[in-house]
Amino acid sequence: MDSLFTAGIFARDLVLGLASSLRQPAAPGVFSLVLIMLLGLALLWFWIVVRRRVWLLRRATKLVRKTRGSEEFRERFQETYDELKSWSGADAARLADTWEEFRETTIESQGQTGIRNAIRPSVFFNLEEMGFGVAGWRVVPSLFVSVGLAATFLGLIAALQETGNSLSAGGDQAAVMKALTQLLSVASAKFIMSLTGLLCSIVFTVFMRLRSSGLEAAMRTLTHEIEIRMNFVSLEDIAEKQLRALVEQRDHMQKLNHELIAAISEPLQKAAASGINHVDEMVQSLAGSLTEGLVGAMSATSDAPHSK
């Protein structure tokens, strides 16, 4: 338990030591200047990163625009990938990898004009999938506010500590009023740091929105130029073609069945007709033979008494 108390006292003294660094009257101003300098560095860094990515996307857009029509785009599809692969930088490598992943979803059929694809280019070519987004930068505005608030509270702790020391030393009513007045003036000065952090957050947020809108516009232009040079094949179109093929196959099978039945029944009908004619001839021949035999027998019978 004593070690826990010792650790607590050490943490308290550490916080009070940090707060005492903001006890000087010039501390809020110096802190605000440092925060503004950090804002300038963050803006410059963000501008460089976004500018490089926008320039890369516009360069890729110009490369795609060199192809006139879907057929030329198909012929230079591999050449475009090789050109993207030759560019240096981590962002260029991610762009080339995205192009390779998109190429795996394309269909290059023989006898077809252009390249067909069943997935929109925007599924692959977007800021988040390519790592071109500014999601990681969205923490910077809240970081400025948090740092300003932390510095303000440290300054207030230092002011309260100083006022407490003045009051504990004792004195008349005038000394107490002077100490309280000093506390209020110091506290108001410490809030300058919070206000500076808030202003830095607002400035960076506005700048980030403006630059990110330009980055999104460059990405939309690239995806549009790619898509107008390709033939999109939707799932509904594929299903309709399959249904049409099944209907044509059914009609063809019905026609084939009718022709097959007709081809088989014709010889049978001829055979049956010839068989009936043959039986009729046999019956007529047999009937004629029986008739001649009966007539001859009857003639022989009638002639027999006369001969006796």
PDB file of C-alpha atoms in Angstrom:
ATOM      1  CA  MET A   1       0.000   0.000   0.000  1.00  0.00           C
ATOM      2  CA  ASP A   2       2.866   2.386   0.760  1.00  0.00           C
ATOM      3  CA  SER A   3       4.322   1.776  -2.697  1.00  0.00           C
ATOM      4  CA  LEU A   4       0.952   2.631  -4.216  1.00  0.00           C
ATOM      5  CA  PHE A   5       0.808   5.890  -2.294  1.00  0.00           C
ATOM      6  CA  THR A   6       4.359   6.664  -3.336  1.00  0.00           C
ATOM      7  CA  ALA A   7       3.485   6.095  -6.997  1.00  0.00           C
ATOM      8  CA  GLY A   8       0.439   8.327  -6.642  1.00  0.00           C
ATOM      9  CA  ILE A   9       2.457  11.137  -5.116  1.00  0.00           C
ATOM     10  CA  PHE A  10       5.038  10.800  -7.901  1.00  0.00           C
ATOM     11  CA  ALA A  11       2.305  11.061 -10.571  1.00  0.00           C
ATOM     12  CA  ARG A  12       0.844  14.119  -8.833  1.00  0.00           C
ATOM     13  CA  ASP A  13       4.207  15.838  -8.662  1.00  0.00           C
ATOM     14  CA  LEU A  14       4.834  15.026 -12.310  1.00  0.00           C
ATOM     15  CA  VAL A  15       1.535  16.620 -13.393  1.00  0.00           C
ATOM     16  CA  LEU A  16       2.170  19.648 -11.174  1.00  0.00           C
ATOM     17  CA  GLY A  17       5.654  19.948 -12.650  1.00  0.00           C
ATOM     18  CA  LEU A  18       4.213  19.992 -16.161  1.00  0.00           C
ATOM     19  CA  ALA A  19       1.607  22.502 -15.086  1.00  0.00           C
ATOM     20  CA  SER A  20       4.220  24.759 -13.517  1.00  0.00           C
ATOM     21  CA  SER A  21       5.824  25.177 -16.940  1.00  0.00           C
ATOM     22  CA  LEU A  22       2.657  27.021 -18.016  1.00  0.00           C
ATOM     23  CA  ARG A  23       2.635  29.301 -14.981  1.00  0.00           C
ATOM     24  CA  GLN A  24       4.488  32.129 -16.723  1.00  0.00           C
ATOM     25  CA  PRO A  25       2.348  34.885 -18.307  1.00  0.00           C
ATOM     26  CA  ALA A  26       3.972  34.337 -21.689  1.00  0.00           C
ATOM     27  CA  ALA A  27       3.281  30.570 -21.663  1.00  0.00           C
ATOM     28  CA  PRO A  28      -0.185  30.692 -23.355  1.00  0.00           C
ATOM     29  CA  GLY A  29       1.158  32.863 -26.162  1.00  0.00           C
ATOM     30  CA  VAL A  30       4.194  30.692 -26.736  1.00  0.00           C
ATOM     31  CA  PHE A  31       2.052  27.567 -26.713  1.00  0.00           C
ATOM     32  CA  SER A  32      -0.366  29.118 -29.222  1.00  0.00           C
ATOM     33  CA  LEU A  33       2.514  30.048 -31.530  1.00  0.00           C
ATOM     34  CA  VAL A  34       3.890  26.508 -31.345  1.00  0.00           C
ATOM     35  CA  LEU A  35       0.436  25.108 -32.124  1.00  0.00           C
ATOM     36  CA  ILE A  36       0.104  27.413 -35.136  1.00  0.00           C
ATOM     37  CA  MET A  37       3.530  26.309 -36.370  1.00  0.00           C
ATOM     38  CA  LEU A  38       2.436  22.675 -36.057  1.00  0.00           C
ATOM     39  CA  LEU A  39      -0.685  23.559 -38.011  1.00  0.00           C
ATOM     40  CA  GLY A  40       1.459  25.028 -40.790  1.00  0.00           C
ATOM     41  CA  LEU A  41       3.609  21.900 -40.933  1.00  0.00           C
ATOM     42  CA  ALA A  42       0.525  19.634 -41.012  1.00  0.00           C
ATOM     43  CA  LEU A  43      -1.027  21.705 -43.808  1.00  0.00           C
ATOM     44  CA  LEU A  44       2.166  21.603 -45.825  1.00  0.00           C
ATOM     45  CA  TRP A  45       2.582  17.855 -45.377  1.00  0.00           C
ATOM     46  CA  PHE A  46      -1.051  17.166 -46.256  1.00  0.00           C
ATOM     47  CA  TRP A  47      -0.817  19.418 -49.317  1.00  0.00           C
ATOM     48  CA  ILE A  48       2.297  17.585 -50.555  1.00  0.00           C
ATOM     49  CA  VAL A  49       0.710  14.142 -50.090  1.00  0.00           C
ATOM     50  CA  VAL A  50      -2.570  15.059 -51.800  1.00  0.00           C
ATOM     51  CA  ARG A  51      -0.821  16.971 -54.589  1.00  0.00           C
ATOM     52  CA  ARG A  52       1.369  13.947 -55.394  1.00  0.00           C
ATOM     53  CA  ARG A  53      -1.664  11.653 -55.561  1.00  0.00           C
ATOM     54  CA  VAL A  54      -3.705  14.077 -57.663  1.00  0.00           C
ATOM     55  CA  TRP A  55      -0.784  14.486 -60.054  1.00  0.00           C
ATOM     56  CA  LEU A  56      -0.438  10.699 -60.307  1.00  0.00           C
ATOM     57  CA  LEU A  57      -4.150  10.215 -61.064  1.00  0.00           C
ATOM     58  CA  ARG A  58      -4.126  12.969 -63.681  1.00  0.00           C
ATOM     59  CA  ARG A  59      -1.057  11.436 -65.294  1.00  0.00           C
ATOM     60  CA  ALA A  60      -2.827   8.065 -65.460  1.00  0.00           C
ATOM     61  CA  THR A  61      -5.893   9.793 -66.935  1.00  0.00           C
ATOM     62  CA  LYS A  62      -3.767  11.333 -69.697  1.00  0.00           C
ATOM     63  CA  LEU A  63      -2.313   7.897 -70.396  1.00  0.00           C
ATOM     64  CA  VAL A  64      -5.792   6.432 -70.817  1.00  0.00           C
ATOM     65  CA  ARG A  65      -6.938   9.334 -72.983  1.00  0.00           C
ATOM     66  CA  LYS A  66      -4.194   8.584 -75.507  1.00  0.00           C
ATOM     67  CA  THR A  67      -6.290   5.629 -76.690  1.00  0.00           C
ATOM     68  CA  ARG A  68      -9.035   6.600 -79.123  1.00  0.00           C
ATOM     69  CA  GLY A  69     -11.971   4.277 -78.736  1.00  0.00           C
ATOM     70  CA  SER A  70     -12.474   0.873 -77.186  1.00  0.00           C
ATOM     71  CA  GLU A  71     -10.524  -1.076 -79.824  1.00  0.00           C
ATOM     72  CA  GLU A  72      -7.336   0.944 -79.393  1.00  0.00           C
ATOM     73  CA  PHE A  73      -7.765   0.767 -75.632  1.00  0.00           C
ATOM     74  CA  ARG A  74      -7.890  -3.010 -75.939  1.00  0.00           C
ATOM     75  CA  GLU A  75      -4.753  -3.118 -78.043  1.00  0.00           C
ATOM     76  CA  ARG A  76      -2.808  -0.911 -75.615  1.00  0.00           C
ATOM     77  CA  PHE A  77      -4.216  -2.422 -72.417  1.00  0.00           C
ATOM     78  CA  GLN A  78      -1.036  -4.315 -71.570  1.00  0.00           C
ATOM     79  CA  GLU A  79       1.112  -1.400 -72.691  1.00  0.00           C
ATOM     80  CA  THR A  80      -0.761   0.898 -70.299  1.00  0.00           C
ATOM     81  CA  TYR A  81      -0.116  -1.491 -67.428  1.00  0.00           C
ATOM     82  CA  ASP A  82       3.584  -1.669 -68.291  1.00  0.00           C
ATOM     83  CA  GLU A  83       3.758   2.125 -68.301  1.00  0.00           C
ATOM     84  CA  LEU A  84       2.093   2.325 -64.879  1.00  0.00           C
ATOM     85  CA  LYS A  85       4.447  -0.352 -63.580  1.00  0.00           C
ATOM     86  CA  SER A  86       7.467   1.693 -64.610  1.00  0.00           C
ATOM     87  CA  TRP A  87       6.479   4.674 -62.474  1.00  0.00           C
ATOM     88  CA  SER A  88       8.300   5.081 -59.173  1.00  0.00           C
ATOM     89  CA  GLY A  89       6.814   5.581 -55.734  1.00  0.00           C
ATOM     90  CA  ALA A  90       4.544   3.689 -53.364  1.00  0.00           C
ATOM     91  CA  ASP A  91       1.398   5.386 -54.698  1.00  0.00           C
ATOM     92  CA  ALA A  92       2.333   4.485 -58.282  1.00  0.00           C
ATOM     93  CA  ALA A  93       2.902   0.872 -57.227  1.00  0.00           C
ATOM     94  CA  ARG A  94      -0.565   0.729 -55.655  1.00  0.00           C
ATOM     95  CA  LEU A  95      -2.073   2.202 -58.831  1.00  0.00           C
ATOM     96  CA  ALA A  96      -0.340  -0.444 -60.981  1.00  0.00           C
ATOM     97  CA  ASP A  97      -1.495  -3.224 -58.644  1.00  0.00           C
ATOM     98  CA  THR A  98      -5.060  -1.933 -58.849  1.00  0.00           C
ATOM     99  CA  TRP A  99      -4.851  -1.942 -62.651  1.00  0.00           C
ATOM    100  CA  GLU A 100      -3.648  -5.558 -62.552  1.00  0.00           C
ATOM    101  CA  GLU A 101      -6.514  -6.593 -60.257  1.00  0.00           C
ATOM    102  CA  PHE A 102      -9.022  -4.876 -62.521  1.00  0.00           C
ATOM    103  CA  ARG A 103      -7.543  -6.585 -65.595  1.00  0.00           C
ATOM    104  CA  GLU A 104      -8.279  -9.975 -64.019  1.00  0.00           C
ATOM    105  CA  THR A 105     -12.016  -9.201 -64.210  1.00  0.00           C
ATOM    106  CA  THR A 106     -12.038  -8.204 -67.890  1.00  0.00           C
ATOM    107  CA  ILE A 107     -13.098 -10.389 -70.819  1.00  0.00           C
ATOM    108  CA  GLU A 108     -11.213 -10.257 -74.122  1.00  0.00           C
ATOM    109  CA  SER A 109     -13.278 -12.475 -76.439  1.00  0.00           C
ATOM    110  CA  GLN A 110     -12.241 -13.227 -79.988  1.00  0.00           C
ATOM    111  CA  GLY A 111     -14.378 -11.455 -82.550  1.00  0.00           C
ATOM    112  CA  GLN A 112     -15.564  -8.881 -80.021  1.00  0.00           C
ATOM    113  CA  THR A 113     -14.838  -5.173 -80.258  1.00  0.00           C
ATOM    114  CA  GLY A 114     -13.108  -3.734 -77.203  1.00  0.00           C
ATOM    115  CA  ILE A 115     -12.826  -5.193 -73.729  1.00  0.00           C
ATOM    116  CA  ARG A 116     -15.827  -6.332 -71.749  1.00  0.00           C
ATOM    117  CA  ASN A 117     -16.087  -6.336 -67.974  1.00  0.00           C
ATOM    118  CA  ALA A 118     -18.743  -7.344 -65.467  1.00  0.00           C
ATOM    119  CA  ILE A 119     -17.478  -5.114 -62.624  1.00  0.00           C
ATOM    120  CA  ARG A 120     -17.413  -1.333 -62.702  1.00  0.00           C
ATOM    121  CA  PRO A 121     -13.929   0.269 -62.630  1.00  0.00           C
ATOM    122  CA  SER A 122     -15.017   2.358 -59.638  1.00  0.00           C
ATOM    123  CA  VAL A 123     -15.088  -0.822 -57.527  1.00  0.00           C
ATOM    124  CA  PHE A 124     -11.295  -1.058 -57.877  1.00  0.00           C
ATOM    125  CA  PHE A 125     -10.299   2.531 -58.634  1.00  0.00           C
ATOM    126  CA  ASN A 126     -11.456   4.327 -55.490  1.00  0.00           C
ATOM    127  CA  LEU A 127      -9.613   6.226 -52.802  1.00  0.00           C
ATOM    128  CA  GLU A 128     -10.137   3.761 -49.976  1.00  0.00           C
ATOM    129  CA  GLU A 129      -9.265   0.583 -51.895  1.00  0.00           C
ATOM    130  CA  MET A 130      -6.120   2.143 -53.369  1.00  0.00           C
ATOM    131  CA  GLY A 131      -4.982   3.715 -50.114  1.00  0.00           C
ATOM    132  CA  PHE A 132      -5.319   7.219 -51.575  1.00  0.00           C
ATOM    133  CA  GLY A 133      -7.913   8.337 -49.039  1.00  0.00           C
ATOM    134  CA  VAL A 134      -7.500  10.912 -46.289  1.00  0.00           C
ATOM    135  CA  ALA A 135      -9.122   8.843 -43.547  1.00  0.00           C
ATOM    136  CA  GLY A 136      -5.935   8.861 -41.481  1.00  0.00           C
ATOM    137  CA  TRP A 137      -5.804  12.657 -41.575  1.00  0.00           C
ATOM    138  CA  ARG A 138      -9.262  13.069 -40.023  1.00  0.00           C
ATOM    139  CA  VAL A 139      -7.753  12.563 -36.573  1.00  0.00           C
ATOM    140  CA  VAL A 140      -5.608  15.716 -36.879  1.00  0.00           C
ATOM    141  CA  PRO A 141      -8.396  18.287 -36.179  1.00  0.00           C
ATOM    142  CA  SER A 142      -9.517  16.476 -33.044  1.00  0.00           C
ATOM    143  CA  LEU A 143      -5.872  16.169 -32.028  1.00  0.00           C
ATOM    144  CA  PHE A 144      -5.452  19.961 -32.120  1.00  0.00           C
ATOM    145  CA  VAL A 145      -8.537  20.409 -29.944  1.00  0.00           C
ATOM    146  CA  SER A 146      -7.383  17.753 -27.499  1.00  0.00           C
ATOM    147  CA  VAL A 147      -3.903  19.266 -27.140  1.00  0.00           C
ATOM    148  CA  GLY A 148      -5.378  22.734 -26.583  1.00  0.00           C
ATOM    149  CA  LEU A 149      -7.746  21.470 -23.916  1.00  0.00           C
ATOM    150  CA  ALA A 150      -4.974  19.497 -22.185  1.00  0.00           C
ATOM    151  CA  ALA A 151      -2.735  22.563 -22.087  1.00  0.00           C
ATOM    152  CA  THR A 152      -5.591  24.694 -20.766  1.00  0.00           C
ATOM    153  CA  PHE A 153      -6.310  22.287 -17.923  1.00  0.00           C
ATOM    154  CA  LEU A 154      -2.619  22.126 -17.051  1.00  0.00           C
ATOM    155  CA  GLY A 155      -2.530  25.912 -16.962  1.00  0.00           C
ATOM    156  CA  LEU A 156      -5.593  26.012 -14.731  1.00  0.00           C
ATOM    157  CA  ILE A 157      -3.980  23.490 -12.395  1.00  0.00           C
ATOM    158  CA  ALA A 158      -0.909  25.687 -12.152  1.00  0.00           C
ATOM    159  CA  ALA A 159      -3.042  28.792 -11.512  1.00  0.00           C
ATOM    160  CA  LEU A 160      -5.086  27.048  -8.833  1.00  0.00           C
ATOM    161  CA  GLN A 161      -1.933  25.772  -7.160  1.00  0.00           C
ATOM    162  CA  GLU A 162      -0.428  29.252  -7.090  1.00  0.00           C
ATOM    163  CA  THR A 163      -3.646  30.751  -5.711  1.00  0.00           C
ATOM    164  CA  GLY A 164      -3.831  28.048  -3.075  1.00  0.00           C
ATOM    165  CA  ASN A 165      -0.308  28.811  -1.964  1.00  0.00           C
ATOM    166  CA  SER A 166      -1.144  32.519  -1.746  1.00  0.00           C
ATOM    167  CA  LEU A 167      -4.288  31.881   0.318  1.00  0.00           C
ATOM    168  CA  SER A 168      -2.562  29.403   2.623  1.00  0.00           C
ATOM    169  CA  ALA A 169       0.089  31.990   3.419  1.00  0.00           C
ATOM    170  CA  GLY A 170      -2.636  34.102   5.013  1.00  0.00           C
ATOM    171  CA  GLY A 171      -3.177  37.831   4.780  1.00  0.00           C
ATOM    172  CA  ASP A 172      -5.891  40.421   4.931  1.00  0.00           C
ATOM    173  CA  GLN A 173      -8.981  40.774   2.786  1.00  0.00           C
ATOM    174  CA  ALA A 174      -7.147  42.766   0.152  1.00  0.00           C
ATOM    175  CA  ALA A 175      -4.536  40.026  -0.301  1.00  0.00           C
ATOM    176  CA  VAL A 176      -7.256  37.413  -0.720  1.00  0.00           C
ATOM    177  CA  MET A 177      -9.084  39.525  -3.342  1.00  0.00           C
ATOM    178  CA  LYS A 178      -5.805  40.088  -5.166  1.00  0.00           C
ATOM    179  CA  ALA A 179      -5.125  36.367  -5.256  1.00  0.00           C
ATOM    180  CA  LEU A 180      -8.614  35.608  -6.600  1.00  0.00           C
ATOM    181  CA  THR A 181      -8.344  38.364  -9.207  1.00  0.00           C
ATOM    182  CA  GLN A 182      -4.993  36.966 -10.280  1.00  0.00           C
ATOM    183  CA  LEU A 183      -6.565  33.503 -10.588  1.00  0.00           C
ATOM    184  CA  LEU A 184      -9.309  34.765 -12.882  1.00  0.00           C
ATOM    185  CA  SER A 185      -6.909  36.674 -15.099  1.00  0.00           C
ATOM    186  CA  VAL A 186      -4.568  33.721 -15.369  1.00  0.00           C
ATOM    187  CA  ALA A 187      -7.451  31.327 -16.052  1.00  0.00           C
ATOM    188  CA  SER A 188      -8.762  33.558 -18.833  1.00  0.00           C
ATOM    189  CA  ALA A 189      -5.290  33.627 -20.375  1.00  0.00           C
ATOM    190  CA  LYS A 190      -5.065  29.844 -20.257  1.00  0.00           C
ATOM    191  CA  PHE A 191      -8.237  29.509 -22.358  1.00  0.00           C
ATOM    192  CA  ILE A 192      -6.336  31.106 -25.227  1.00  0.00           C
ATOM    193  CA  MET A 193      -4.666  27.735 -25.748  1.00  0.00           C
ATOM    194  CA  SER A 194      -8.026  25.972 -26.097  1.00  0.00           C
ATOM    195  CA  LEU A 195      -9.218  28.641 -28.520  1.00  0.00           C
ATOM    196  CA  THR A 196      -6.042  28.266 -30.579  1.00  0.00           C
ATOM    197  CA  GLY A 197      -6.470  24.501 -30.740  1.00  0.00           C
ATOM    198  CA  LEU A 198     -10.091  24.933 -31.843  1.00  0.00           C
ATOM    199  CA  LEU A 199      -9.139  27.441 -34.571  1.00  0.00           C
ATOM    200  CA  CYS A 200      -6.380  25.143 -35.802  1.00  0.00           C
ATOM    201  CA  SER A 201      -8.898  22.312 -35.988  1.00  0.00           C
ATOM    202  CA  ILE A 202     -11.323  24.419 -38.029  1.00  0.00           C
ATOM    203  CA  VAL A 203      -8.632  25.605 -40.451  1.00  0.00           C
ATOM    204  CA  PHE A 204      -7.274  22.116 -41.027  1.00  0.00           C
ATOM    205  CA  THR A 205     -10.768  20.658 -41.490  1.00  0.00           C
ATOM    206  CA  VAL A 206     -11.679  23.225 -44.156  1.00  0.00           C
ATOM    207  CA  PHE A 207      -8.357  22.754 -45.945  1.00  0.00           C
ATOM    208  CA  MET A 208      -8.712  18.967 -45.822  1.00  0.00           C
ATOM    209  CA  ARG A 209     -12.220  19.095 -47.292  1.00  0.00           C
ATOM    210  CA  LEU A 210     -11.097  21.320 -50.154  1.00  0.00           C
ATOM    211  CA  ARG A 211      -8.066  19.226 -51.060  1.00  0.00           C
ATOM    212  CA  SER A 212      -9.864  15.888 -50.673  1.00  0.00           C
ATOM    213  CA  SER A 213     -12.620  17.083 -53.025  1.00  0.00           C
ATOM    214  CA  GLY A 214      -9.957  17.685 -55.682  1.00  0.00           C
ATOM    215  CA  LEU A 215      -8.561  14.208 -55.068  1.00  0.00           C
ATOM    216  CA  GLU A 216     -12.018  12.652 -55.434  1.00  0.00           C
ATOM    217  CA  ALA A 217     -12.606  14.597 -58.656  1.00  0.00           C
ATOM    218  CA  ALA A 218      -9.344  13.279 -60.119  1.00  0.00           C
ATOM    219  CA  MET A 219     -10.326   9.716 -59.224  1.00  0.00           C
ATOM    220  CA  ARG A 220     -13.797  10.104 -60.758  1.00  0.00           C
ATOM    221  CA  THR A 221     -12.262  11.424 -63.976  1.00  0.00           C
ATOM    222  CA  LEU A 222      -9.931   8.425 -64.221  1.00  0.00           C
ATOM    223  CA  THR A 223     -12.715   5.877 -63.664  1.00  0.00           C
ATOM    224  CA  HIS A 224     -14.930   7.672 -66.194  1.00  0.00           C
ATOM    225  CA  GLU A 225     -12.236   7.622 -68.880  1.00  0.00           C
ATOM    226  CA  ILE A 226     -11.673   3.896 -68.306  1.00  0.00           C
ATOM    227  CA  GLU A 227     -15.352   3.007 -68.313  1.00  0.00           C
ATOM    228  CA  ILE A 228     -16.256   4.813 -71.541  1.00  0.00           C
ATOM    229  CA  ARG A 229     -13.621   2.719 -73.324  1.00  0.00           C
ATOM    230  CA  MET A 230     -15.040  -0.596 -72.107  1.00  0.00           C
ATOM    231  CA  ASN A 231     -18.223  -2.554 -72.718  1.00  0.00           C
ATOM    232  CA  PHE A 232     -19.991  -3.223 -69.460  1.00  0.00           C
ATOM    233  CA  VAL A 233     -21.716  -6.606 -69.204  1.00  0.00           C
ATOM    234  CA  SER A 234     -24.330  -6.599 -66.466  1.00  0.00           C
ATOM    235  CA  LEU A 235     -25.614  -9.699 -64.709  1.00  0.00           C
ATOM    236  CA  GLU A 236     -29.083  -8.968 -66.087  1.00  0.00           C
ATOM    237  CA  ASP A 237     -27.675  -8.941 -69.622  1.00  0.00           C
ATOM    238  CA  ILE A 238     -25.959 -12.280 -69.056  1.00  0.00           C
ATOM    239  CA  ALA A 239     -29.174 -13.783 -67.656  1.00  0.00           C
ATOM    240  CA  GLU A 240     -31.180 -12.480 -70.622  1.00  0.00           C
ATOM    241  CA  LYS A 241     -28.717 -13.983 -73.113  1.00  0.00           C
ATOM    242  CA  GLN A 242     -28.844 -17.328 -71.307  1.00  0.00           C
ATOM    243  CA  LEU A 243     -32.660 -17.277 -71.372  1.00  0.00           C
ATOM    244  CA  ARG A 244     -32.649 -16.448 -75.090  1.00  0.00           C
ATOM    245  CA  ALA A 245     -30.232 -19.320 -75.748  1.00  0.00           C
ATOM    246  CA  LEU A 246     -32.426 -21.742 -73.784  1.00  0.00           C
ATOM    247  CA  VAL A 247     -35.532 -20.681 -75.733  1.00  0.00           C
ATOM    248  CA  GLU A 248     -33.694 -21.087 -79.050  1.00  0.00           C
ATOM    249  CA  GLN A 249     -32.438 -24.521 -77.941  1.00  0.00           C
ATOM    250  CA  ARG A 250     -35.960 -25.571 -76.980  1.00  0.00           C
ATOM    251  CA  ASP A 251     -37.391 -24.467 -80.351  1.00  0.00           C
ATOM    252  CA  HIS A 252     -34.558 -26.258 -82.147  1.00  0.00           C
ATOM    253  CA  MET A 253     -35.197 -29.475 -80.218  1.00  0.00           C
ATOM    254  CA  GLN A 254     -38.919 -29.322 -80.963  1.00  0.00           C
ATOM    255  CA  LYS A 255     -38.215 -28.848 -84.663  1.00  0.00           C
ATOM    256  CA  LEU A 256     -35.702 -31.686 -84.588  1.00  0.00           C
ATOM    257  CA  ASN A 257     -38.221 -33.989 -82.885  1.00  0.00           C
ATOM    258  CA  HIS A 258     -40.886 -33.226 -85.481  1.00  0.00           C
ATOM    259  CA  GLU A 259     -38.481 -33.866 -88.343  1.00  0.00           C
ATOM    260  CA  LEU A 260     -37.278 -37.098 -86.739  1.00  0.00           C
ATOM    261  CA  ILE A 261     -40.821 -38.384 -86.230  1.00  0.00           C
ATOM    262  CA  ALA A 262     -41.722 -37.505 -89.800  1.00  0.00           C
ATOM    263  CA  ALA A 263     -38.593 -39.202 -91.132  1.00  0.00           C
ATOM    264  CA  ILE A 264     -39.347 -42.398 -89.168  1.00  0.00           C
ATOM    265  CA  SER A 265     -43.106 -42.532 -89.868  1.00  0.00           C
ATOM    266  CA  GLU A 266     -42.822 -42.112 -93.654  1.00  0.00           C
ATOM    267  CA  PRO A 267     -41.083 -45.487 -94.325  1.00  0.00           C
ATOM    268  CA  LEU A 268     -43.450 -47.233 -91.923  1.00  0.00           C
ATOM    269  CA  GLN A 269     -46.469 -45.808 -93.705  1.00  0.00           C
ATOM    270  CA  LYS A 270     -45.059 -46.914 -97.051  1.00  0.00           C
ATOM    271  CA  ALA A 271     -44.340 -50.395 -95.708  1.00  0.00           C
ATOM    272  CA  ALA A 272     -47.806 -50.669 -94.209  1.00  0.00           C
ATOM    273  CA  ALA A 273     -49.438 -49.514 -97.466  1.00  0.00           C
ATOM    274  CA  SER A 274     -47.447 -51.984 -99.542  1.00  0.00           C
ATOM    275  CA  GLY A 275     -48.297 -54.767 -97.077  1.00  0.00           C
ATOM    276  CA  ILE A 276     -52.018 -54.055 -97.314  1.00  0.00           C
ATOM    277  CA  ASN A 277     -51.916 -54.135-101.132  1.00  0.00           C
ATOM    278  CA  HIS A 278     -50.017 -57.450-101.071  1.00  0.00           C
ATOM    279  CA  VAL A 279     -52.533 -59.045 -98.680  1.00  0.00           C
ATOM    280  CA  ASP A 280     -55.424 -57.852-100.869  1.00  0.00           C
ATOM    281  CA  GLU A 281     -53.858 -59.473-103.929  1.00  0.00           C
ATOM    282  CA  MET A 282     -53.364 -62.743-101.986  1.00  0.00           C
ATOM    283  CA  VAL A 283     -56.969 -62.749-100.788  1.00  0.00           C
ATOM    284  CA  GLN A 284     -58.287 -62.100-104.299  1.00  0.00           C
ATOM    285  CA  SER A 285     -56.057 -64.884-105.711  1.00  0.00           C
ATOM    286  CA  LEU A 286     -57.171 -67.291-102.994  1.00  0.00           C
ATOM    287  CA  ALA A 287     -60.802 -66.393-103.546  1.00  0.00           C
ATOM    288  CA  GLY A 288     -60.439 -66.933-107.290  1.00  0.00           C
ATOM    289  CA  SER A 289     -58.785 -70.328-106.743  1.00  0.00           C
ATOM    290  CA  LEU A 290     -61.489 -71.449-104.347  1.00  0.00           C
ATOM    291  CA  THR A 291     -64.189 -70.334-106.728  1.00  0.00           C
ATOM    292  CA  GLU A 292     -62.690 -72.227-109.679  1.00  0.00           C
ATOM    293  CA  GLY A 293     -62.252 -75.313-107.511  1.00  0.00           C
ATOM    294  CA  LEU A 294     -65.838 -75.281-106.320  1.00  0.00           C
ATOM    295  CA  VAL A 295     -67.152 -74.756-109.857  1.00  0.00           C
ATOM    296  CA  GLY A 296     -65.087 -77.675-111.150  1.00  0.00           C
ATOM    297  CA  ALA A 297     -66.246 -79.961-108.347  1.00  0.00           C
ATOM    298  CA  MET A 298     -69.859 -79.122-108.908  1.00  0.00           C
ATOM    299  CA  SER A 299     -69.498 -79.741-112.677  1.00  0.00           C
ATOM    300  CA  ALA A 300     -67.927 -83.127-112.057  1.00  0.00           C
ATOM    301  CA  THR A 301     -70.699 -84.109-109.683  1.00  0.00           C
ATOM    302  CA  SER A 302     -73.471 -83.148-112.118  1.00  0.00           C
ATOM    303  CA  ASP A 303     -71.886 -85.090-114.974  1.00  0.00           C
ATOM    304  CA  ALA A 304     -71.514 -88.349-113.066  1.00  0.00           C
ATOM    305  CA  PRO A 305     -75.264 -89.863-113.365  1.00  0.00           C
ATOM    306  CA  HIS A 306     -75.446 -89.258-117.083  1.00  0.00           C
ATOM    307  CA  SER A 307     -72.391 -91.315-117.676  1.00  0.00           C
ATOM    308  CA  LYS A 308     -73.939 -94.238-115.821  1.00  0.00           C
TER     309      LYS A 308
END
